Amino acid sequence: MIQEPEAYEPEGSEGFEPEATRRHADVTESARANRGWWDRNADEYQTEHGTFLGDDRFVWCPEGLDEVEAELLGPAEELKGKAVLEIGAGAAQCARWLAAQGARPVALDLSHRQLQHALRIGGSFPLVCADAGALPFADGSFDLVCSAYGALPFVADPRLVLREVHRVLRPGGRFVFSVTHPIRWAFPDEPGPEGLSVASSYFDRTPYVEQDDEGRAVYVEHHRTLGDRVRDIVASGFRLVDLVEPEWPAWNTSEWGGWSPLRGHLIPGTAVFVCERDQIS
């Protein structure tokens, strides 16, 4: 059961400065590290980005692409009554918007602390703390699945997640997910001019890892090239129907980590993959 959030101070976290490196990290280590990272950083994340995300908006990315205009899940009027799973829901802002359209969302996240923020904001839909690679739902439970920067950038084997999503989707169902655009892997994660020069190989798939002084991963991010993403989607039984690369809008003057107007006007920051599970013939 998800409890209301209270002041949260993880044991041993005070004054800790992780070491950044590039090394292998498997499925288990990645999941453990990222669950801990999001539990530790959920409060700061929601404080820093909560205003931009809103309590009940569906924002796909730092560029500010809004589902109201994008309709990547389909027209809003057709969402009524649809069973929708949001993966990597955080404080469930997207699920809250879906509920307002008459959909029946379920918000899932690996981080218990993130879901406490979802409970704080409120909503009448279920909150589920679980790993996206082992979804606790029956086959064909959902009409739609969505994920705005949830799970996929952080898992060592994205096909585990994609196959699970395929399993819980009904035939003809749609899965839409956004991730950091793969080209960004070659550039420093900086919003200013220093983030405009290639610093590493786009083809180097060695994970980015932050680790403690005993070498234990405390944060892991995995890289897939654009081709890798397409092959993962197809191999997991989906049909790729669209690939959206949002342009940076003139109204957005915000910086979000390595996302900024300067970089956003020159190189893509986000890739949104629109996938469908074929109808049974």
Tab-separated table of C-alpha atoms in Angstrom:
chain	number	residue	atom	x	y	z
A	1	MET	CA	0.000	0.000	0.000
A	2	ILE	CA	1.333	3.446	-0.914
A	3	GLN	CA	1.532	5.770	2.100
A	4	GLU	CA	1.449	9.570	2.202
A	5	PRO	CA	4.956	11.084	1.839
A	6	GLU	CA	6.830	12.368	4.856
A	7	ALA	CA	10.290	13.911	5.136
A	8	TYR	CA	12.580	11.427	3.397
A	9	GLU	CA	16.274	11.083	4.225
A	10	PRO	CA	17.808	7.843	2.897
A	11	GLU	CA	20.287	6.228	5.242
A	12	GLY	CA	23.896	7.034	4.411
A	13	SER	CA	23.030	9.541	1.671
A	14	GLU	CA	24.245	12.699	3.418
A	15	GLY	CA	27.241	14.240	1.681
A	16	PHE	CA	27.565	11.343	-0.751
A	17	GLU	CA	29.197	12.132	-4.105
A	18	PRO	CA	29.073	9.247	-6.595
A	19	GLU	CA	31.774	8.510	-9.146
A	20	ALA	CA	30.703	8.684	-12.787
A	21	THR	CA	32.059	5.992	-15.083
A	22	ARG	CA	31.212	3.839	-18.078
A	23	ARG	CA	30.971	0.099	-17.424
A	24	HIS	CA	28.730	-2.937	-17.777
A	25	ALA	CA	25.622	-3.106	-15.564
A	26	ASP	CA	23.210	-6.020	-15.851
A	27	VAL	CA	19.437	-6.148	-15.430
A	28	THR	CA	19.509	-6.746	-11.676
A	29	GLU	CA	22.139	-4.133	-10.849
A	30	SER	CA	20.446	-1.531	-13.039
A	31	ALA	CA	17.034	-2.071	-11.450
A	32	ARG	CA	18.414	-1.962	-7.908
A	33	ALA	CA	20.459	1.172	-8.569
A	34	ASN	CA	17.676	3.083	-10.280
A	35	ARG	CA	15.030	2.169	-7.720
A	36	GLY	CA	17.316	3.605	-5.049
A	37	TRP	CA	18.187	6.694	-7.103
A	38	TRP	CA	14.559	7.611	-7.768
A	39	ASP	CA	13.587	6.988	-4.154
A	40	ARG	CA	16.381	9.313	-3.028
A	41	ASN	CA	15.745	11.988	-5.651
A	42	ALA	CA	11.964	11.964	-6.071
A	43	ASP	CA	11.440	14.912	-3.739
A	44	GLU	CA	13.977	17.099	-5.522
A	45	TYR	CA	12.698	16.006	-8.945
A	46	GLN	CA	9.093	16.903	-8.161
A	47	THR	CA	10.117	20.221	-6.593
A	48	GLU	CA	12.283	21.177	-9.582
A	49	HIS	CA	10.044	19.949	-12.410
A	50	GLY	CA	6.580	19.765	-10.871
A	51	THR	CA	5.504	23.189	-12.137
A	52	PHE	CA	6.557	22.379	-15.726
A	53	LEU	CA	4.848	18.981	-15.627
A	54	GLY	CA	1.734	20.224	-13.833
A	55	ASP	CA	-0.448	17.982	-11.717
A	56	ASP	CA	-2.675	16.743	-14.525
A	57	ARG	CA	-0.950	17.435	-17.831
A	58	PHE	CA	0.412	14.845	-20.240
A	59	VAL	CA	3.833	16.157	-21.260
A	60	TRP	CA	5.963	13.788	-23.324
A	61	CYS	CA	9.341	15.485	-22.943
A	62	PRO	CA	11.375	18.535	-21.835
A	63	GLU	CA	10.524	20.158	-25.163
A	64	GLY	CA	6.979	20.431	-23.807
A	65	LEU	CA	5.197	18.270	-26.399
A	66	ASP	CA	1.687	17.928	-24.943
A	67	GLU	CA	-0.643	15.023	-25.668
A	68	VAL	CA	-3.506	17.512	-26.063
A	69	GLU	CA	-1.917	18.671	-29.329
A	70	ALA	CA	0.103	15.591	-30.277
A	71	GLU	CA	-2.677	12.973	-29.922
A	72	LEU	CA	-0.108	10.178	-30.114
A	73	LEU	CA	-2.458	7.919	-28.158
A	74	GLY	CA	-5.326	8.944	-30.419
A	75	PRO	CA	-7.969	11.678	-30.238
A	76	ALA	CA	-8.825	12.625	-26.652
A	77	GLU	CA	-12.514	11.939	-27.198
A	78	GLU	CA	-11.687	8.317	-28.056
A	79	LEU	CA	-9.853	7.696	-24.757
A	80	LYS	CA	-13.058	7.430	-22.736
A	81	GLY	CA	-13.405	3.991	-21.218
A	82	LYS	CA	-9.976	2.830	-22.420
A	83	ALA	CA	-7.789	0.856	-20.007
A	84	VAL	CA	-4.384	2.577	-20.037
A	85	LEU	CA	-1.133	1.614	-18.305
A	86	GLU	CA	1.422	4.341	-17.630
A	87	ILE	CA	4.929	2.950	-17.064
A	88	GLY	CA	7.440	5.007	-15.110
A	89	ALA	CA	4.585	7.219	-13.974
A	90	GLY	CA	6.450	9.238	-11.347
A	91	ALA	CA	3.798	11.394	-9.665
A	92	ALA	CA	1.254	10.136	-12.234
A	93	GLN	CA	0.638	13.473	-13.949
A	94	CYS	CA	-0.053	11.728	-17.266
A	95	ALA	CA	-2.370	9.159	-15.682
A	96	ARG	CA	-4.275	11.995	-13.994
A	97	TRP	CA	-4.815	13.678	-17.384
A	98	LEU	CA	-5.960	10.378	-18.868
A	99	ALA	CA	-8.478	9.934	-16.056
A	100	ALA	CA	-9.849	13.415	-16.794
A	101	GLN	CA	-10.542	12.269	-20.370
A	102	GLY	CA	-12.597	9.376	-19.069
A	103	ALA	CA	-9.908	6.707	-19.461
A	104	ARG	CA	-9.220	4.054	-16.806
A	105	PRO	CA	-5.491	4.498	-16.091
A	106	VAL	CA	-3.123	2.504	-13.912
A	107	ALA	CA	0.087	4.295	-12.854
A	108	LEU	CA	3.126	2.055	-12.392
A	109	ASP	CA	6.576	3.017	-11.168
A	110	LEU	CA	9.637	1.249	-9.786
A	111	SER	CA	10.053	3.944	-7.131
A	112	HIS	CA	7.846	3.842	-4.047
A	113	ARG	CA	8.794	7.426	-3.266
A	114	GLN	CA	7.628	8.691	-6.645
A	115	LEU	CA	4.268	7.015	-6.114
A	116	GLN	CA	3.977	8.667	-2.711
A	117	HIS	CA	4.019	11.967	-4.596
A	118	ALA	CA	1.279	10.623	-6.856
A	119	LEU	CA	-0.753	9.869	-3.735
A	120	ARG	CA	-0.045	13.346	-2.347
A	121	ILE	CA	-1.424	15.031	-5.482
A	122	GLY	CA	-4.405	12.674	-5.547
A	123	GLY	CA	-6.462	10.642	-7.976
A	124	SER	CA	-8.909	7.747	-8.007
A	125	PHE	CA	-6.843	5.371	-10.162
A	126	PRO	CA	-4.584	2.511	-8.961
A	127	LEU	CA	-0.900	3.090	-8.144
A	128	VAL	CA	1.344	0.048	-8.612
A	129	CYS	CA	4.965	-0.259	-7.465
A	130	ALA	CA	6.575	-2.818	-9.773
A	131	ASP	CA	9.328	-3.456	-12.301
A	132	ALA	CA	8.399	-2.784	-15.934
A	133	GLY	CA	10.244	-5.960	-16.918
A	134	ALA	CA	7.782	-8.082	-14.916
A	135	LEU	CA	4.380	-6.426	-15.183
A	136	PRO	CA	1.886	-7.779	-12.611
A	137	PHE	CA	-1.060	-7.854	-15.018
A	138	ALA	CA	-2.848	-10.511	-17.030
A	139	ASP	CA	-2.425	-10.894	-20.780
A	140	GLY	CA	-4.460	-8.417	-22.802
A	141	SER	CA	-5.346	-6.180	-19.831
A	142	PHE	CA	-4.898	-2.804	-21.540
A	143	ASP	CA	-6.006	-0.953	-24.645
A	144	LEU	CA	-3.064	1.484	-24.471
A	145	VAL	CA	0.318	1.692	-22.748
A	146	CYS	CA	2.374	4.865	-22.467
A	147	SER	CA	5.681	5.903	-20.959
A	148	ALA	CA	7.107	9.419	-20.899
A	149	TYR	CA	10.791	8.897	-20.165
A	150	GLY	CA	9.913	5.959	-17.938
A	151	ALA	CA	11.798	2.672	-17.626
A	152	LEU	CA	13.230	2.328	-21.154
A	153	PRO	CA	16.307	4.606	-20.686
A	154	PHE	CA	17.228	2.794	-17.476
A	155	VAL	CA	16.852	-0.926	-18.225
A	156	ALA	CA	19.699	-3.155	-19.347
A	157	ASP	CA	17.443	-5.239	-21.622
A	158	PRO	CA	14.667	-3.099	-23.155
A	159	ARG	CA	13.202	-6.122	-24.915
A	160	LEU	CA	12.120	-7.484	-21.519
A	161	VAL	CA	9.960	-4.395	-21.077
A	162	LEU	CA	8.745	-4.327	-24.677
A	163	ARG	CA	7.699	-7.992	-24.565
A	164	GLU	CA	5.881	-7.457	-21.296
A	165	VAL	CA	4.058	-4.464	-22.768
A	166	HIS	CA	3.162	-6.537	-25.841
A	167	ARG	CA	1.800	-9.258	-23.563
A	168	VAL	CA	-0.473	-6.980	-21.519
A	169	LEU	CA	-1.760	-5.077	-24.570
A	170	ARG	CA	-4.885	-6.230	-26.341
A	171	PRO	CA	-4.584	-6.963	-30.093
A	172	GLY	CA	-4.647	-3.662	-31.950
A	173	GLY	CA	-3.404	-1.829	-28.845
A	174	ARG	CA	-0.906	1.017	-28.999
A	175	PHE	CA	2.310	1.607	-27.021
A	176	VAL	CA	3.877	5.066	-27.114
A	177	PHE	CA	7.103	5.849	-25.289
A	178	SER	CA	9.562	8.726	-25.203
A	179	VAL	CA	13.272	8.531	-24.448
A	180	THR	CA	16.328	10.705	-24.767
A	181	HIS	CA	17.136	10.973	-28.464
A	182	PRO	CA	19.992	8.512	-29.118
A	183	ILE	CA	22.156	11.167	-30.800
A	184	ARG	CA	22.485	12.922	-27.431
A	185	TRP	CA	24.705	10.060	-26.208
A	186	ALA	CA	27.559	11.482	-28.292
A	187	PHE	CA	27.325	14.943	-26.693
A	188	PRO	CA	28.068	16.120	-23.144
A	189	ASP	CA	24.949	16.413	-21.009
A	190	GLU	CA	25.290	20.177	-20.703
A	191	PRO	CA	22.754	22.876	-21.667
A	192	GLY	CA	25.326	25.466	-22.785
A	193	PRO	CA	27.780	25.724	-25.705
A	194	GLU	CA	29.954	22.981	-24.199
A	195	GLY	CA	27.076	20.596	-24.941
A	196	LEU	CA	27.297	21.175	-28.700
A	197	SER	CA	30.541	19.328	-29.445
A	198	VAL	CA	30.718	15.579	-29.942
A	199	ALA	CA	32.581	14.052	-27.009
A	200	SER	CA	32.133	10.288	-27.431
A	201	SER	CA	31.075	7.671	-29.934
A	202	TYR	CA	27.393	7.377	-30.758
A	203	PHE	CA	28.044	3.673	-31.296
A	204	ASP	CA	29.524	3.051	-27.825
A	205	ARG	CA	26.746	1.276	-25.938
A	206	THR	CA	28.649	0.996	-22.646
A	207	PRO	CA	26.233	2.161	-19.918
A	208	TYR	CA	26.704	5.366	-17.969
A	209	VAL	CA	27.053	4.421	-14.310
A	210	GLU	CA	27.330	6.419	-11.108
A	211	GLN	CA	28.764	4.297	-8.320
A	212	ASP	CA	29.613	4.574	-4.635
A	213	ASP	CA	33.074	4.252	-3.111
A	214	GLU	CA	32.693	0.463	-3.020
A	215	GLY	CA	31.909	0.266	-6.715
A	216	ARG	CA	28.182	-0.370	-6.323
A	217	ALA	CA	26.010	1.305	-8.938
A	218	VAL	CA	23.674	3.980	-7.591
A	219	TYR	CA	22.402	5.185	-10.991
A	220	VAL	CA	22.532	3.546	-14.424
A	221	GLU	CA	21.492	4.793	-17.841
A	222	HIS	CA	21.663	2.625	-20.951
A	223	HIS	CA	22.198	3.683	-24.558
A	224	ARG	CA	20.563	2.261	-27.651
A	225	THR	CA	21.127	3.677	-31.112
A	226	LEU	CA	18.116	4.669	-33.193
A	227	GLY	CA	18.509	1.432	-35.162
A	228	ASP	CA	18.694	-0.563	-31.928
A	229	ARG	CA	15.394	0.936	-30.776
A	230	VAL	CA	13.674	0.048	-34.046
A	231	ARG	CA	15.016	-3.512	-33.985
A	232	ASP	CA	13.974	-3.936	-30.339
A	233	ILE	CA	10.451	-2.790	-31.182
A	234	VAL	CA	10.077	-5.101	-34.177
A	235	ALA	CA	11.675	-8.098	-32.428
A	236	SER	CA	9.181	-7.684	-29.569
A	237	GLY	CA	6.217	-8.084	-31.892
A	238	PHE	CA	5.276	-4.466	-32.545
A	239	ARG	CA	4.822	-2.464	-35.696
A	240	LEU	CA	6.447	0.978	-35.612
A	241	VAL	CA	3.912	3.444	-37.008
A	242	ASP	CA	5.624	6.754	-36.210
A	243	LEU	CA	8.830	8.238	-34.840
A	244	VAL	CA	8.412	11.762	-33.514
A	245	GLU	CA	11.408	14.058	-32.936
A	246	PRO	CA	9.904	17.146	-31.258
A	247	GLU	CA	11.356	20.489	-32.261
A	248	TRP	CA	12.100	22.998	-29.542
A	249	PRO	CA	9.192	25.494	-29.386
A	250	ALA	CA	9.748	29.238	-29.164
A	251	TRP	CA	7.676	29.522	-25.961
A	252	ASN	CA	9.866	27.103	-23.987
A	253	THR	CA	12.668	29.015	-22.258
A	254	SER	CA	13.283	26.340	-19.612
A	255	GLU	CA	16.442	24.344	-19.031
A	256	TRP	CA	16.086	20.771	-17.851
A	257	GLY	CA	19.437	19.090	-17.289
A	258	GLY	CA	21.043	18.950	-20.726
A	259	TRP	CA	17.888	20.199	-22.472
A	260	SER	CA	17.871	23.890	-23.308
A	261	PRO	CA	16.688	26.291	-26.019
A	262	LEU	CA	20.272	26.567	-27.298
A	263	ARG	CA	20.687	22.846	-27.879
A	264	GLY	CA	17.044	22.202	-28.704
A	265	HIS	CA	17.118	24.489	-31.748
A	266	LEU	CA	20.128	22.592	-33.159
A	267	ILE	CA	19.923	18.899	-32.244
A	268	PRO	CA	17.017	16.674	-31.235
A	269	GLY	CA	16.634	15.914	-27.544
A	270	THR	CA	13.776	13.429	-27.551
A	271	ALA	CA	12.559	10.512	-29.637
A	272	VAL	CA	8.948	9.346	-29.290
A	273	PHE	CA	8.170	5.889	-30.661
A	274	VAL	CA	4.576	5.079	-31.607
A	275	CYS	CA	4.064	1.304	-31.778
A	276	GLU	CA	1.082	-0.949	-32.347
A	277	ARG	CA	0.355	-4.572	-31.653
A	278	ASP	CA	-1.240	-6.081	-34.743
A	279	GLN	CA	-4.757	-7.436	-34.684
A	280	ILE	CA	-5.019	-11.221	-34.662
A	281	SER	CA	-5.681	-12.297	-38.243
